[in-house]
Amino acid sequence: MNPYIESETLELKEKYTDTITKEIVSFLNGAGGSIIIGVKDNGTVVGVDKVDEVLRKISDIITTKIEPNPQDEISSELKFDDGKTLIVTHINKGRHHIYCQKKFGFSSTGCTIRIGTTCKEMTPEQIKIRYEKKFIDNEYMLKKKSNSSDLSFRELKIYYSEKNYHLDDKSFETNLNLRNEAGEYNLLAELLSDKNNIPFIFVKFQGENKASISQRSDYGYGCILTTYGKTKNRLQAENICISDTTVRPRKDTYLFDFDCVNEAILNALVHNDWTITEPQISMFHDRLDILSHGGLPGGMTKEQFFDGISRPRNATLMRIFLNMGLTEHTGHGIPTIVEKYGKDVFEIESNYIRCTIPFEQEVIEQIDNKNVGLNVGLNVGLNKTEKKVIELLIENPNLTSIELSEKIGVTKRTIERTFRSLQEKKIIERIGSKRDGNWIVVR
């Protein structure tokens, strides 16, 4: 009788191949199992010739090619059958909720699971569920007491409602871990509340240093999701585009790669050490600086950082950004920036990380020569009042129709008509109620 038959917990390999990494990950994500090298699929024993070399390759897989590190879950031994040497690698069911091949990250390609005698790619939904289970509630944001005990979460509920989540008034604070063990609102709750004392400054300088401030805008003191939205709108406004219409198709060149900047902002918000202070964004004539505090999360190396290994400092905050669809769990953000701008745009120290995005020289020259203004792809087809309303809302979405009318020098009725026009053109939208909501520029 053939003693070697593939099953849900046994994989046979005639010889070593790199696909063994995938098999190990599949067993870690499944019920565990064993891989025998030196046996054909039909059970015929052929043995392993270069035993030491194969053992070194397996050790390399375990220590460098799988995330999280599964060393404690895997062991290998030699087995002798019919005068031939076999290598048997035993893999326990992983203690972590999900494992992946580092080079693919937490994607369907990277996350596989053993089903029957084959390795199946996990669906994005399966990955998301398992990934979120990694988040534990012992992080500092959940323990640190909020500076205020009177917090409201109207905007947070609106954001969740727009994503078809229902936050029950009686349980959402518990489900989102907004109170510490003593029952007090924590730092996470303060960051997510409608009003708080946490600023978020965007500073624009005239030159290449901090000698002269051109503009200072504060998008903080409220729900961090709204803060992110306001900051994103401002950066879209600043991302000037020049077009070369002498070629076909037309060539558009932007001041900076917006996807990369967006990833840098998200990383700064999610991974910042908020016990120190808030992240900072500084825009100079030739570059954009995004500074977050706290350095790399504990246990993370620079190599893992650049490889896109996700190890969030603020895991519960990360989960909320995931729920809102603002970030992903594939770890592609940092590699995206590195691919476009290189590793040198990151300055990584023990207490901070600075990402410096250089501007396109061709666009800078156009700005210098032609004095190009704010550009969000909004100027075409808009009247003077509409353009001015957009610029002011980008700087301060809290402005009321009365305040806007005073700043622009038109009637309140004109501003209200402008709101309706811009809303119909899908350029602005209201967050919150008519009585106390804000107008947000959405494109």
Short mmCIF file of C-alpha atoms in Angstrom, two decimals:
data_model
loop_
_atom_site.label_atom_id
_atom_site.label_comp_id
_atom_site.label_asym_id
_atom_site.label_seq_id
_atom_site.Cartn_x
_atom_site.Cartn_y
_atom_site.Cartn_z
CA MET A 1 0.00 0.00 0.00
CA ASN A 2 1.33 3.46 -0.94
CA PRO A 3 2.05 5.37 2.34
CA TYR A 4 2.25 8.72 0.58
CA ILE A 5 -1.05 10.17 -0.65
CA GLU A 6 -1.68 13.89 -0.97
CA SER A 7 -4.45 15.26 1.23
CA GLU A 8 -5.59 18.49 2.83
CA THR A 9 -2.68 18.24 5.26
CA LEU A 10 -0.02 16.58 3.08
CA GLU A 11 1.76 17.96 0.01
CA LEU A 12 4.21 15.83 -2.02
CA LYS A 13 7.10 17.38 -3.96
CA GLU A 14 9.42 15.45 -6.27
CA LYS A 15 12.04 18.18 -5.81
CA TYR A 16 12.44 21.62 -4.32
CA THR A 17 10.83 24.51 -6.24
CA ASP A 18 10.07 28.08 -5.23
CA THR A 19 6.34 27.22 -5.12
CA ILE A 20 7.01 25.72 -1.69
CA THR A 21 6.67 29.27 -0.30
CA LYS A 22 3.09 29.32 -1.54
CA GLU A 23 2.43 25.86 -0.03
CA ILE A 24 3.77 26.92 3.37
CA VAL A 25 1.61 30.06 3.40
CA SER A 26 -1.42 27.96 2.44
CA PHE A 27 -0.90 25.60 5.37
CA LEU A 28 -0.33 28.50 7.78
CA ASN A 29 -3.61 30.07 6.67
CA GLY A 30 -5.37 26.72 6.79
CA ALA A 31 -5.32 23.85 9.26
CA GLY A 32 -1.59 23.19 9.03
CA GLY A 33 0.09 20.23 7.38
CA SER A 34 3.33 18.76 6.05
CA ILE A 35 5.38 19.00 2.86
CA ILE A 36 7.50 16.01 1.87
CA ILE A 37 10.26 16.68 -0.66
CA GLY A 38 11.57 13.64 -2.53
CA VAL A 39 8.26 11.96 -3.32
CA LYS A 40 6.38 12.17 -6.64
CA ASP A 41 2.66 12.98 -6.80
CA ASN A 42 1.91 9.27 -7.31
CA GLY A 43 3.76 8.38 -4.12
CA THR A 44 6.98 7.08 -5.70
CA VAL A 45 10.01 7.80 -3.52
CA VAL A 46 12.87 9.45 -5.44
CA GLY A 47 14.78 11.10 -2.59
CA VAL A 48 16.63 14.41 -2.30
CA ASP A 49 20.21 14.74 -3.57
CA LYS A 50 21.46 18.09 -2.25
CA VAL A 51 19.94 17.90 1.21
CA ASP A 52 21.92 20.73 2.85
CA GLU A 53 21.19 23.11 -0.02
CA VAL A 54 17.46 22.40 0.10
CA LEU A 55 17.36 22.82 3.87
CA ARG A 56 19.07 26.23 3.53
CA LYS A 57 16.49 27.31 0.93
CA ILE A 58 13.62 26.27 3.18
CA SER A 59 15.20 28.15 6.09
CA ASP A 60 15.52 31.24 3.88
CA ILE A 61 11.81 31.02 2.99
CA ILE A 62 10.81 30.81 6.63
CA THR A 63 12.97 33.69 7.82
CA THR A 64 12.71 36.19 4.95
CA LYS A 65 9.86 35.48 2.53
CA ILE A 66 6.73 35.18 4.68
CA GLU A 67 4.92 37.82 6.72
CA PRO A 68 4.38 37.63 9.69
CA ASN A 69 7.52 35.62 10.49
CA PRO A 70 6.39 31.97 10.98
CA GLN A 71 9.59 30.52 12.50
CA ASP A 72 7.86 29.22 15.61
CA GLU A 73 5.25 27.41 13.52
CA ILE A 74 7.56 25.41 11.22
CA SER A 75 10.09 22.63 11.67
CA SER A 76 11.92 20.32 9.27
CA GLU A 77 13.31 16.82 9.66
CA LEU A 78 15.01 14.15 7.58
CA LYS A 79 13.28 10.89 6.87
CA PHE A 80 14.79 7.80 5.24
CA ASP A 81 12.75 5.51 3.04
CA ASP A 82 13.95 2.78 0.70
CA GLY A 83 17.53 3.95 1.12
CA LYS A 84 16.66 7.50 0.05
CA THR A 85 16.60 10.75 2.03
CA LEU A 86 13.39 12.74 2.28
CA ILE A 87 12.89 16.22 3.77
CA VAL A 88 9.69 16.65 5.76
CA THR A 89 8.60 20.17 6.71
CA HIS A 90 5.87 20.38 9.34
CA ILE A 91 3.71 23.52 9.38
CA ASN A 92 1.35 24.26 12.25
CA LYS A 93 -1.84 26.25 11.82
CA GLY A 94 -0.62 29.82 12.11
CA ARG A 95 -1.09 31.70 15.37
CA HIS A 96 -1.69 34.90 13.42
CA HIS A 97 -4.95 35.42 11.57
CA ILE A 98 -3.34 35.74 8.14
CA TYR A 99 0.00 35.15 6.42
CA CYS A 100 1.29 36.20 3.00
CA GLN A 101 4.24 35.93 0.65
CA LYS A 102 6.13 39.17 1.21
CA LYS A 103 6.72 39.89 -2.46
CA PHE A 104 2.96 39.92 -3.13
CA GLY A 105 1.79 41.39 0.19
CA PHE A 106 -1.73 40.96 1.53
CA SER A 107 -3.25 40.44 -1.90
CA SER A 108 -5.06 37.44 -3.39
CA THR A 109 -1.82 36.34 -5.01
CA GLY A 110 0.09 36.63 -1.75
CA CYS A 111 -2.55 35.10 0.54
CA THR A 112 -3.40 31.49 -0.27
CA ILE A 113 -5.09 28.75 1.74
CA ARG A 114 -5.05 24.95 1.54
CA ILE A 115 -8.35 23.52 0.31
CA GLY A 116 -8.30 19.80 -0.41
CA THR A 117 -5.03 19.04 -2.19
CA THR A 118 -4.61 22.48 -3.81
CA CYS A 119 -3.70 26.04 -2.86
CA LYS A 120 -6.48 28.53 -3.48
CA GLU A 121 -6.15 32.30 -3.57
CA MET A 122 -8.15 34.01 -0.84
CA THR A 123 -10.75 36.53 -1.95
CA PRO A 124 -10.26 40.23 -1.10
CA GLU A 125 -13.16 39.97 1.36
CA GLN A 126 -11.59 36.96 3.11
CA ILE A 127 -8.29 38.83 3.34
CA LYS A 128 -9.99 41.94 4.70
CA ILE A 129 -11.82 40.00 7.41
CA ARG A 130 -8.70 38.14 8.53
CA TYR A 131 -6.52 41.19 8.29
CA GLU A 132 -8.80 43.24 10.51
CA LYS A 133 -8.69 40.47 13.13
CA LYS A 134 -5.00 41.30 13.54
CA PHE A 135 -6.00 44.51 15.22
CA ILE A 136 -5.92 44.24 18.98
CA ASP A 137 -7.14 46.79 21.47
CA ASN A 138 -4.00 47.27 23.53
CA GLU A 139 -2.63 50.20 21.54
CA TYR A 140 -1.93 53.49 23.25
CA MET A 141 -4.70 55.40 21.43
CA LEU A 142 -7.28 53.23 23.13
CA LYS A 143 -5.78 53.66 26.58
CA LYS A 144 -4.90 57.36 26.60
CA LYS A 145 -7.71 59.47 28.03
CA SER A 146 -9.23 62.13 25.81
CA ASN A 147 -8.72 65.76 26.77
CA SER A 148 -12.50 66.21 26.62
CA SER A 149 -15.35 64.18 28.08
CA ASP A 150 -18.01 65.91 25.98
CA LEU A 151 -17.63 64.43 22.50
CA SER A 152 -20.10 63.95 19.65
CA PHE A 153 -19.75 61.83 16.50
CA ARG A 154 -22.30 63.16 14.03
CA GLU A 155 -19.82 63.35 11.12
CA LEU A 156 -18.44 59.88 11.85
CA LYS A 157 -21.94 58.42 11.66
CA ILE A 158 -22.53 60.18 8.35
CA TYR A 159 -19.34 58.72 6.89
CA TYR A 160 -20.31 55.21 7.98
CA SER A 161 -23.86 55.66 6.70
CA GLU A 162 -22.52 56.68 3.28
CA LYS A 163 -20.62 53.38 3.18
CA ASN A 164 -23.83 51.50 4.07
CA TYR A 165 -22.73 50.79 7.64
CA HIS A 166 -25.20 51.35 10.45
CA LEU A 167 -23.76 52.62 13.73
CA ASP A 168 -26.13 51.76 16.53
CA ASP A 169 -26.28 54.59 19.05
CA LYS A 170 -26.03 52.16 21.95
CA SER A 171 -23.13 50.06 20.73
CA PHE A 172 -21.01 51.96 18.20
CA GLU A 173 -18.69 53.43 20.84
CA THR A 174 -17.93 49.92 22.08
CA ASN A 175 -17.61 48.46 18.57
CA LEU A 176 -15.17 51.19 17.52
CA ASN A 177 -13.24 51.07 20.82
CA LEU A 178 -13.84 54.73 21.64
CA ARG A 179 -13.59 54.31 25.41
CA ASN A 180 -10.73 53.05 27.55
CA GLU A 181 -10.94 50.40 30.25
CA ALA A 182 -12.13 53.00 32.77
CA GLY A 183 -15.06 53.90 30.50
CA GLU A 184 -13.60 57.29 29.54
CA TYR A 185 -13.36 58.59 25.99
CA ASN A 186 -9.89 57.85 24.61
CA LEU A 187 -7.54 59.56 22.16
CA LEU A 188 -9.06 57.67 19.23
CA ALA A 189 -12.49 59.04 20.15
CA GLU A 190 -11.08 62.55 20.32
CA LEU A 191 -9.59 62.21 16.82
CA LEU A 192 -12.92 60.98 15.44
CA SER A 193 -15.15 63.48 17.24
CA ASP A 194 -16.92 66.43 15.61
CA LYS A 195 -14.95 68.96 17.62
CA ASN A 196 -11.60 68.57 19.37
CA ASN A 197 -8.45 70.51 20.18
CA ILE A 198 -6.20 68.78 17.64
CA PRO A 199 -4.94 71.04 14.81
CA PHE A 200 -3.74 69.94 11.38
CA ILE A 201 -1.69 72.64 9.70
CA PHE A 202 -0.98 73.07 6.00
CA VAL A 203 1.69 75.72 5.49
CA LYS A 204 2.68 77.12 2.10
CA PHE A 205 6.03 78.90 1.84
CA GLN A 206 7.07 81.31 -0.90
CA GLY A 207 10.56 79.95 -1.51
CA GLU A 208 12.58 76.80 -0.90
CA ASN A 209 12.92 77.33 2.86
CA LYS A 210 10.77 78.48 5.76
CA ALA A 211 11.88 82.11 5.67
CA SER A 212 8.59 83.43 4.30
CA ILE A 213 5.09 81.99 4.81
CA SER A 214 2.71 82.48 1.91
CA GLN A 215 -0.35 80.89 3.46
CA ARG A 216 -1.28 78.96 6.60
CA SER A 217 -4.44 76.83 6.72
CA ASP A 218 -5.71 74.70 9.58
CA TYR A 219 -7.87 71.72 8.63
CA GLY A 220 -8.00 70.20 12.12
CA TYR A 221 -10.13 70.59 15.26
CA GLY A 222 -12.64 68.02 13.98
CA CYS A 223 -13.14 64.46 12.80
CA ILE A 224 -9.92 63.12 11.30
CA LEU A 225 -11.85 61.76 8.31
CA THR A 226 -13.00 65.29 7.52
CA THR A 227 -9.48 66.57 8.12
CA TYR A 228 -8.21 64.10 5.54
CA GLY A 229 -10.93 65.15 3.08
CA LYS A 230 -10.09 68.85 3.44
CA THR A 231 -6.38 68.19 3.08
CA LYS A 232 -6.94 66.04 0.01
CA ASN A 233 -9.07 68.77 -1.58
CA ARG A 234 -6.39 71.36 -0.92
CA LEU A 235 -3.68 69.20 -2.47
CA GLN A 236 -5.85 68.57 -5.52
CA ALA A 237 -6.22 72.33 -5.82
CA GLU A 238 -2.47 72.86 -5.60
CA ASN A 239 -1.66 70.16 -8.17
CA ILE A 240 -1.30 72.47 -11.16
CA CYS A 241 -1.45 70.85 -14.60
CA ILE A 242 0.10 72.12 -17.81
CA SER A 243 -0.89 70.70 -21.18
CA ASP A 244 1.02 70.28 -24.42
CA THR A 245 -1.57 70.46 -27.19
CA THR A 246 1.00 70.27 -29.99
CA VAL A 247 1.07 66.48 -29.70
CA ARG A 248 -1.66 63.86 -30.01
CA PRO A 249 -2.87 62.68 -27.66
CA ARG A 250 -2.49 65.82 -25.56
CA LYS A 251 0.23 65.52 -22.92
CA ASP A 252 -0.72 66.61 -19.40
CA THR A 253 2.02 67.20 -16.82
CA TYR A 254 1.11 67.73 -13.17
CA LEU A 255 3.11 69.47 -10.46
CA PHE A 256 3.28 66.18 -8.54
CA ASP A 257 1.95 62.64 -8.69
CA PHE A 258 -1.27 62.92 -6.71
CA ASP A 259 -1.59 59.18 -5.96
CA CYS A 260 1.84 59.18 -4.33
CA VAL A 261 1.09 62.29 -2.28
CA ASN A 262 -2.25 60.83 -1.21
CA GLU A 263 -0.53 57.64 -0.02
CA ALA A 264 2.01 59.71 1.91
CA ILE A 265 -0.77 61.69 3.63
CA LEU A 266 -2.68 58.53 4.55
CA ASN A 267 0.46 56.94 5.97
CA ALA A 268 1.20 60.07 7.97
CA LEU A 269 -2.29 60.09 9.50
CA VAL A 270 -2.53 56.37 10.25
CA HIS A 271 1.03 55.78 11.47
CA ASN A 272 1.63 59.05 13.31
CA ASP A 273 2.35 58.96 17.04
CA TRP A 274 -0.45 61.26 18.15
CA THR A 275 0.86 61.43 21.73
CA ILE A 276 3.70 63.60 20.38
CA THR A 277 1.83 65.96 18.06
CA GLU A 278 -0.07 65.99 14.77
CA PRO A 279 1.59 65.39 11.35
CA GLN A 280 2.72 68.45 9.42
CA ILE A 281 2.46 69.33 5.72
CA SER A 282 4.71 72.00 4.27
CA MET A 283 4.58 73.14 0.65
CA PHE A 284 7.60 74.89 -0.80
CA HIS A 285 8.32 76.29 -4.26
CA ASP A 286 10.01 73.06 -5.35
CA ARG A 287 8.63 70.30 -3.11
CA LEU A 288 6.05 69.01 -0.64
CA ASP A 289 7.13 67.79 2.82
CA ILE A 290 4.93 65.38 4.79
CA LEU A 291 6.20 64.79 8.33
CA SER A 292 4.82 62.20 10.76
CA HIS A 293 6.07 61.57 14.27
CA GLY A 294 7.22 58.41 16.03
CA GLY A 295 9.54 56.84 13.45
CA LEU A 296 8.97 53.25 12.36
CA PRO A 297 6.52 51.13 14.40
CA GLY A 298 8.17 48.83 16.92
CA GLY A 299 9.91 45.83 15.39
CA MET A 300 9.76 47.14 11.81
CA THR A 301 12.95 47.47 9.77
CA LYS A 302 13.62 49.93 6.94
CA GLU A 303 13.70 47.00 4.52
CA GLN A 304 10.21 45.92 5.60
CA PHE A 305 9.03 49.53 5.34
CA PHE A 306 10.20 49.84 1.74
CA ASP A 307 8.84 46.37 0.90
CA GLY A 308 5.38 47.58 1.91
CA ILE A 309 4.99 45.32 4.93
CA SER A 310 2.02 46.71 6.83
CA ARG A 311 2.49 47.07 10.57
CA PRO A 312 0.31 50.00 11.64
CA ARG A 313 1.14 51.87 14.82
CA ASN A 314 -2.54 52.79 15.23
CA ALA A 315 -4.24 49.53 14.27
CA THR A 316 -7.79 50.49 15.19
CA LEU A 317 -7.54 53.81 13.36
CA MET A 318 -6.24 51.85 10.37
CA ARG A 319 -9.30 49.61 10.54
CA ILE A 320 -11.60 52.64 10.37
CA PHE A 321 -9.75 54.00 7.34
CA LEU A 322 -10.10 50.54 5.79
CA ASN A 323 -13.85 50.56 6.46
CA MET A 324 -14.13 53.93 4.76
CA GLY A 325 -12.25 52.66 1.71
CA LEU A 326 -9.61 55.36 2.18
CA THR A 327 -6.69 52.96 2.41
CA GLU A 328 -5.99 49.33 1.60
CA HIS A 329 -4.32 46.41 3.34
CA THR A 330 -2.16 45.39 0.37
CA GLY A 331 0.87 47.39 1.52
CA HIS A 332 1.26 49.01 -1.91
CA GLY A 333 1.45 52.63 -0.69
CA ILE A 334 5.16 52.94 0.09
CA PRO A 335 6.27 50.84 -2.95
CA THR A 336 4.09 53.10 -5.13
CA ILE A 337 5.95 56.17 -3.89
CA VAL A 338 9.35 54.46 -4.18
CA GLU A 339 8.64 53.32 -7.73
CA LYS A 340 7.84 56.89 -8.79
CA TYR A 341 10.35 58.90 -6.77
CA GLY A 342 12.87 56.44 -5.27
CA LYS A 343 13.78 55.63 -1.67
CA ASP A 344 15.65 58.89 -1.17
CA VAL A 345 12.40 60.84 -0.75
CA PHE A 346 12.09 59.22 2.69
CA GLU A 347 14.05 60.44 5.70
CA ILE A 348 13.58 57.87 8.47
CA GLU A 349 14.74 58.70 11.99
CA SER A 350 13.96 57.20 15.38
CA ASN A 351 11.37 59.88 16.18
CA TYR A 352 9.98 60.90 12.78
CA ILE A 353 9.53 60.02 9.10
CA ARG A 354 9.66 62.74 6.47
CA CYS A 355 8.48 62.16 2.90
CA THR A 356 9.63 64.84 0.44
CA ILE A 357 7.87 64.84 -2.93
CA PRO A 358 9.78 66.89 -5.54
CA PHE A 359 7.81 68.98 -8.03
CA GLU A 360 8.08 68.66 -11.80
CA GLN A 361 10.57 71.26 -12.98
CA GLU A 362 8.64 71.87 -16.20
CA VAL A 363 5.54 72.87 -14.24
CA ILE A 364 7.55 75.03 -11.83
CA GLU A 365 8.96 76.96 -14.78
CA GLN A 366 5.46 77.51 -16.17
CA ILE A 367 4.28 78.78 -12.79
CA ASP A 368 7.22 81.17 -12.59
CA ASN A 369 6.74 82.42 -16.15
CA LYS A 370 2.96 82.60 -16.32
CA ASN A 371 1.94 82.95 -12.66
CA VAL A 372 -0.44 79.98 -12.86
CA GLY A 373 -3.00 80.00 -10.04
CA LEU A 374 -4.94 77.31 -8.25
CA ASN A 375 -5.96 74.53 -10.59
CA VAL A 376 -8.27 71.63 -9.85
CA GLY A 377 -9.60 71.24 -13.32
CA LEU A 378 -12.37 73.57 -12.17
CA ASN A 379 -11.75 76.84 -13.94
CA VAL A 380 -13.26 75.98 -17.31
CA GLY A 381 -16.88 77.13 -17.60
CA LEU A 382 -17.06 78.81 -14.18
CA ASN A 383 -17.80 82.44 -13.46
CA LYS A 384 -15.72 84.69 -11.21
CA THR A 385 -17.90 84.15 -8.12
CA GLU A 386 -17.87 80.37 -8.53
CA LYS A 387 -14.08 80.31 -8.80
CA LYS A 388 -13.69 82.50 -5.71
CA VAL A 389 -16.15 80.38 -3.69
CA ILE A 390 -14.18 77.24 -4.57
CA GLU A 391 -10.86 78.80 -3.54
CA LEU A 392 -12.29 79.97 -0.21
CA LEU A 393 -13.99 76.62 0.52
CA ILE A 394 -10.74 74.78 -0.17
CA GLU A 395 -9.05 76.94 2.44
CA ASN A 396 -11.92 76.75 4.94
CA PRO A 397 -14.94 74.45 4.36
CA ASN A 398 -16.56 75.85 7.53
CA LEU A 399 -17.36 79.18 5.89
CA THR A 400 -21.08 80.05 5.84
CA SER A 401 -22.94 81.73 2.99
CA ILE A 402 -22.96 84.99 4.98
CA GLU A 403 -19.21 84.86 5.59
CA LEU A 404 -18.56 84.07 1.93
CA SER A 405 -20.77 86.93 0.78
CA GLU A 406 -18.83 89.33 3.01
CA LYS A 407 -15.44 88.08 1.78
CA ILE A 408 -16.37 88.18 -1.91
CA GLY A 409 -18.54 91.29 -1.77
CA VAL A 410 -21.79 89.82 -3.12
CA THR A 411 -25.20 89.11 -1.59
CA LYS A 412 -26.03 86.03 0.45
CA ARG A 413 -28.61 85.13 -2.20
CA THR A 414 -25.85 85.13 -4.87
CA ILE A 415 -23.75 82.77 -2.75
CA GLU A 416 -26.69 80.40 -2.29
CA ARG A 417 -27.28 80.36 -6.06
CA THR A 418 -23.57 79.67 -6.52
CA PHE A 419 -23.80 76.75 -4.10
CA ARG A 420 -26.67 75.23 -6.10
CA SER A 421 -24.80 75.71 -9.39
CA LEU A 422 -21.59 74.11 -8.10
CA GLN A 423 -23.57 71.26 -6.54
CA GLU A 424 -25.33 70.56 -9.84
CA LYS A 425 -21.93 70.48 -11.56
CA LYS A 426 -20.81 67.95 -8.90
CA ILE A 427 -17.96 70.20 -7.82
CA ILE A 428 -19.07 70.60 -4.19
CA GLU A 429 -21.20 68.53 -1.85
CA ARG A 430 -22.59 69.07 1.62
CA ILE A 431 -21.41 67.03 4.60
CA GLY A 432 -24.02 67.14 7.33
CA SER A 433 -27.39 68.87 7.59
CA LYS A 434 -28.49 72.12 5.93
CA ARG A 435 -28.41 73.85 9.29
CA ASP A 436 -24.88 72.96 10.46
CA GLY A 437 -23.21 71.04 7.61
CA ASN A 438 -20.13 72.03 5.58
CA TRP A 439 -19.58 72.38 1.85
CA ILE A 440 -16.67 70.23 0.61
CA VAL A 441 -14.97 70.59 -2.77
CA VAL A 442 -15.00 67.10 -4.28
CA ARG A 443 -13.11 67.59 -7.53
#
